[in-house]
mmCIF file of C-alpha atoms in Angstrom:
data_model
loop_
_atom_site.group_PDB
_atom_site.id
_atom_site.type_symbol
_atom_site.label_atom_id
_atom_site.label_comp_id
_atom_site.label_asym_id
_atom_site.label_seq_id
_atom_site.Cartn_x
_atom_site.Cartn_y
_atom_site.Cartn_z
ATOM 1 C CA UNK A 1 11.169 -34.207 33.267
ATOM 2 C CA UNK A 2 12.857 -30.919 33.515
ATOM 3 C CA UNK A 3 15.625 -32.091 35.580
ATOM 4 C CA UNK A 4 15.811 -35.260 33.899
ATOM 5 C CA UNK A 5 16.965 -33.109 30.947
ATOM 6 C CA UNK A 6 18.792 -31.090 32.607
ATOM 7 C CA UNK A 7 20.745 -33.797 34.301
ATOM 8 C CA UNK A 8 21.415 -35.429 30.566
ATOM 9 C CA UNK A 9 22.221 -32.014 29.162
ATOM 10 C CA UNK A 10 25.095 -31.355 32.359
ATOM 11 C CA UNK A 11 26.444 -35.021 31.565
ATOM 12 C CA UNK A 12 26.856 -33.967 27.675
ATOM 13 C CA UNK A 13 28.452 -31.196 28.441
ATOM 14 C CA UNK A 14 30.408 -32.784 30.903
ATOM 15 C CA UNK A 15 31.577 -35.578 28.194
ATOM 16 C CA UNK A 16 31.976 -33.102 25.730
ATOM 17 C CA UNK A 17 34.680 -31.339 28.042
ATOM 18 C CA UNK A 18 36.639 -34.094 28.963
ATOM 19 C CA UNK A 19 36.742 -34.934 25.402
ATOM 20 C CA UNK A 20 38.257 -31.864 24.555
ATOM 21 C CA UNK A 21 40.696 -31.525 27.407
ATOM 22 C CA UNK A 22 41.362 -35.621 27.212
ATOM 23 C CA UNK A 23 44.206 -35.936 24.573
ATOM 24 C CA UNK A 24 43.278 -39.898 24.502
ATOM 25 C CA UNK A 25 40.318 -38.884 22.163
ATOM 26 C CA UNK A 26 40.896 -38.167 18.669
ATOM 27 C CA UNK A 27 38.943 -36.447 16.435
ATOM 28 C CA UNK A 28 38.400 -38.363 12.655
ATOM 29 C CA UNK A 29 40.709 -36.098 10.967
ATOM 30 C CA UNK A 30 43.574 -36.850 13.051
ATOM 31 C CA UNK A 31 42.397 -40.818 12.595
ATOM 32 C CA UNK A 32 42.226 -39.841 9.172
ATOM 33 C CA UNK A 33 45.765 -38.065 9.379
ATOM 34 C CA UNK A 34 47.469 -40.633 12.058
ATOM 35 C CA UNK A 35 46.787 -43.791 9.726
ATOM 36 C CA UNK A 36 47.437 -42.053 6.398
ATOM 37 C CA UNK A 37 51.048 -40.843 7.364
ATOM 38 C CA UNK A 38 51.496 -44.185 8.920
ATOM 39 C CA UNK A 39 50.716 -45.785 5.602
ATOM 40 C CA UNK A 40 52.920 -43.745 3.390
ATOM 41 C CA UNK A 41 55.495 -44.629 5.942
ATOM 42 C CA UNK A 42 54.802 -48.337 6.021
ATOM 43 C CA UNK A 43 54.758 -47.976 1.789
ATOM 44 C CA UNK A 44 58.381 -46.256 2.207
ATOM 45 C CA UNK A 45 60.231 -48.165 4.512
ATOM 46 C CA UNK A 46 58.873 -51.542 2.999
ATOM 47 C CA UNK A 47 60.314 -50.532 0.194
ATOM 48 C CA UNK A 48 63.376 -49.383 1.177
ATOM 49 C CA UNK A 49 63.885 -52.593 3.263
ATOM 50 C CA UNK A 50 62.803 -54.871 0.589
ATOM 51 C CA UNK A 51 65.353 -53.144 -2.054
ATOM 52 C CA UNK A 52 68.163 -53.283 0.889
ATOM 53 C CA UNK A 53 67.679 -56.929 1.346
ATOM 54 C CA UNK A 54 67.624 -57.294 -2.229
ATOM 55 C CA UNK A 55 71.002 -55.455 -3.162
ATOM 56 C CA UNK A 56 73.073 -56.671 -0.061
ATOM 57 C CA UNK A 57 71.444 -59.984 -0.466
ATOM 58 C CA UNK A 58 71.193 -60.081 3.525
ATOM 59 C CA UNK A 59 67.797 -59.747 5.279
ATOM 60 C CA UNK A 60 69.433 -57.913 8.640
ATOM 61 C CA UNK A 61 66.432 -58.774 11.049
ATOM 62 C CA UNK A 62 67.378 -55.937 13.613
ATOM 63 C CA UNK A 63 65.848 -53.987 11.270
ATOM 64 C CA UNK A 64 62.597 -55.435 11.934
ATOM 65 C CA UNK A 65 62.879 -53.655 14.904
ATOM 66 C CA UNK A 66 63.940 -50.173 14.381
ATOM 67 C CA UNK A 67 60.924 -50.461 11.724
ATOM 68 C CA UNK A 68 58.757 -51.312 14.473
ATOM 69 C CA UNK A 69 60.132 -47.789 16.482
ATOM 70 C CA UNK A 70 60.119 -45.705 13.229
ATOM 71 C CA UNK A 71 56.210 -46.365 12.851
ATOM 72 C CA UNK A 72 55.586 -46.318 16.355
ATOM 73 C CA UNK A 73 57.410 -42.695 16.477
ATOM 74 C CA UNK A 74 55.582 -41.843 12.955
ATOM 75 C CA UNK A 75 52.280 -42.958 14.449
ATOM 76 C CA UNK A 76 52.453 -40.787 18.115
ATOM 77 C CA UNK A 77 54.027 -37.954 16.294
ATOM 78 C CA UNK A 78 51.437 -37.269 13.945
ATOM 79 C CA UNK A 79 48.684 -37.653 16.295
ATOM 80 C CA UNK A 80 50.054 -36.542 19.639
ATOM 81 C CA UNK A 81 48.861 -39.077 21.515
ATOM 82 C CA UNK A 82 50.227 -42.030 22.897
ATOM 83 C CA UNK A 83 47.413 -44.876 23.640
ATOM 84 C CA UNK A 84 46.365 -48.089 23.600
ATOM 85 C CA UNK A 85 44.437 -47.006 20.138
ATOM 86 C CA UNK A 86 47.429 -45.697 18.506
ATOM 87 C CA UNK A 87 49.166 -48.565 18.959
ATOM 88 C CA UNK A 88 47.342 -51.235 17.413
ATOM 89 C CA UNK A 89 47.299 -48.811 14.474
ATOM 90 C CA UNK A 90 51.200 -48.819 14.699
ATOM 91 C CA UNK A 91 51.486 -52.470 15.584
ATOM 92 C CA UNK A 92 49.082 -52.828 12.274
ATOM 93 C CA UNK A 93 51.409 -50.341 10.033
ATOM 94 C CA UNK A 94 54.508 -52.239 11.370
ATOM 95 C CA UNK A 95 53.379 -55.865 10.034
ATOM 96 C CA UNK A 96 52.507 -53.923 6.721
ATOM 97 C CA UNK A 97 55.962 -52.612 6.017
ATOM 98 C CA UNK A 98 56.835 -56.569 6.749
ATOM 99 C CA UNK A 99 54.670 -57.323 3.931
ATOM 100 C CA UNK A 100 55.289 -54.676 1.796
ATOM 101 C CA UNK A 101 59.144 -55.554 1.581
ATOM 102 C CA UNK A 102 58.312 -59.111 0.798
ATOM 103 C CA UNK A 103 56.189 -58.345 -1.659
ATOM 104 C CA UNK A 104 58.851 -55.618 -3.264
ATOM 105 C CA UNK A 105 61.430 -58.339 -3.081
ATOM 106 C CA UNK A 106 58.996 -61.025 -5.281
ATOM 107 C CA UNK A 107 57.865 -58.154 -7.621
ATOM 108 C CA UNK A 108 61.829 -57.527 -8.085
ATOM 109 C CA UNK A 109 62.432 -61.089 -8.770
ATOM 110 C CA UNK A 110 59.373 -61.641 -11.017
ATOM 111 C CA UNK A 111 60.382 -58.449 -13.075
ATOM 112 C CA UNK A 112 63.927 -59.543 -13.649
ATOM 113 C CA UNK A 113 62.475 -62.795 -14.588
ATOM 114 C CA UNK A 114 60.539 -61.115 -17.301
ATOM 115 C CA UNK A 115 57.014 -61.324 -15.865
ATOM 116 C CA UNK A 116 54.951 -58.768 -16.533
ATOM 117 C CA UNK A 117 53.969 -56.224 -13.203
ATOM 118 C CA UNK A 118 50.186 -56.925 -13.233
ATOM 119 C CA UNK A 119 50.748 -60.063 -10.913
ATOM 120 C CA UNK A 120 51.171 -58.062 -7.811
ATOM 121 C CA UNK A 121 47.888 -58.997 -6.566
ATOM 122 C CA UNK A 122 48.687 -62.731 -6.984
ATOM 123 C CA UNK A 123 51.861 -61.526 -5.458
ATOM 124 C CA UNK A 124 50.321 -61.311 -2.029
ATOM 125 C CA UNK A 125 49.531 -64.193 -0.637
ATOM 126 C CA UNK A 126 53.045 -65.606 -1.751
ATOM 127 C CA UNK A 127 54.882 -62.656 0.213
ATOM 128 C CA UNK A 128 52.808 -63.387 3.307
ATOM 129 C CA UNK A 129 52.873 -67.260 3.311
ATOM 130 C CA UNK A 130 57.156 -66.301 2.732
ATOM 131 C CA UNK A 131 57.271 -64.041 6.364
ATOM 132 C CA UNK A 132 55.914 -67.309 7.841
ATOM 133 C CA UNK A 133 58.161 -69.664 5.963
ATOM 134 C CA UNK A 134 61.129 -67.412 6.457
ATOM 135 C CA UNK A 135 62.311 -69.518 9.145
ATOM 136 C CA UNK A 136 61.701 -69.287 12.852
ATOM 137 C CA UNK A 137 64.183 -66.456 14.182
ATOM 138 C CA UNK A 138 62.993 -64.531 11.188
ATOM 139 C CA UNK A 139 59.229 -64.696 12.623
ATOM 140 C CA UNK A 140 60.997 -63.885 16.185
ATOM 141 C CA UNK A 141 62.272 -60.577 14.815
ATOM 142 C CA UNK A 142 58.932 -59.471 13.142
ATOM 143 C CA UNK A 143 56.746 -60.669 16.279
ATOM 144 C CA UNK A 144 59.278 -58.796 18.032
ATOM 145 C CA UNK A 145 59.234 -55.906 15.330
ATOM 146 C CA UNK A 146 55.264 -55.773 15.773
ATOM 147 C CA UNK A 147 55.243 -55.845 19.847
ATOM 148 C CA UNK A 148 57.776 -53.198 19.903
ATOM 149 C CA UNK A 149 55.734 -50.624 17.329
ATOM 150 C CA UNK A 150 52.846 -51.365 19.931
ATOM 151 C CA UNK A 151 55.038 -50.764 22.915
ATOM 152 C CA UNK A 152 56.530 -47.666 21.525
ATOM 153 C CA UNK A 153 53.111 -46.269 20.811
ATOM 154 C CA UNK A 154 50.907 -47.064 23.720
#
């Protein structure tokens, strides 16, 4: 029994090294700090793209792309890591900002029509059915946009 404990108490240790030494693991405050800066990204440069497309009046779908690389680079620089775990937190953060400047371009439309701001929540499922509807070298650009925040991060 002794070295049956022993044995479990070397592998522990042993686990709890590599962990430490093993920049693939993070802890749940970098989690906590990888996904939150990703998110306040995601929230600014949906917005920013939404407002572009809505002054020029020209959604540029390169920028799909350079959205997918400026959450990619948000989400390995804040953690440190690149891995297969980061990524489809990136890849996840990239299709948000794709949402979040649809949804900023309906909630500018519905505002200058005169509707009232509390229908962002119905607002939702109309900007997500719209990056489907978009037509089809739009949805090539933001599976593209998506695979290259993964890419970037992993």
């Amino acid at each position: 029994m002794k070295d049956s404990w022993k044995e479990y108490k070397e592998k522990r240790e042993a686990k709890n090294y590599f962990r430490q030494n093993n920049d693939q693991f993070l802890s749940s405050e970098q989690w906590i700090k990888t996904i939150l800066a990703c998110l306040v990204g995601a929230l600014l440069l949906g917005i920013v793209h939404g407002a572009v497309t809505m002054g020029i009046g020209i959604d540029f779908s390169i920028l799909y792309i350079v959205i997918g690389y400026a959450i990619a680079n948000i989400a390995t620089s804040v953690s440190g890591v690149s891995s297969p775990q980061v990524a489809i937190v990136s890849a996840i953060m990239t299709f948000l900002t794709f949402l979040i400047s649809r949804l900023t371009i309906s909630v500018y439309i519905y505002s200058a029509l005169g509707f009232s701001l509390k229908i962002i929540i119905q607002l939702i499922p109309m900007a997500l059915t719209s990056m489907f509807q978009s037509g089809i070298l739009d949805l090539i650009f933001i599976v593209v946009g998506v695979f290259v925040a993964y890419q970037q991060a992993q």
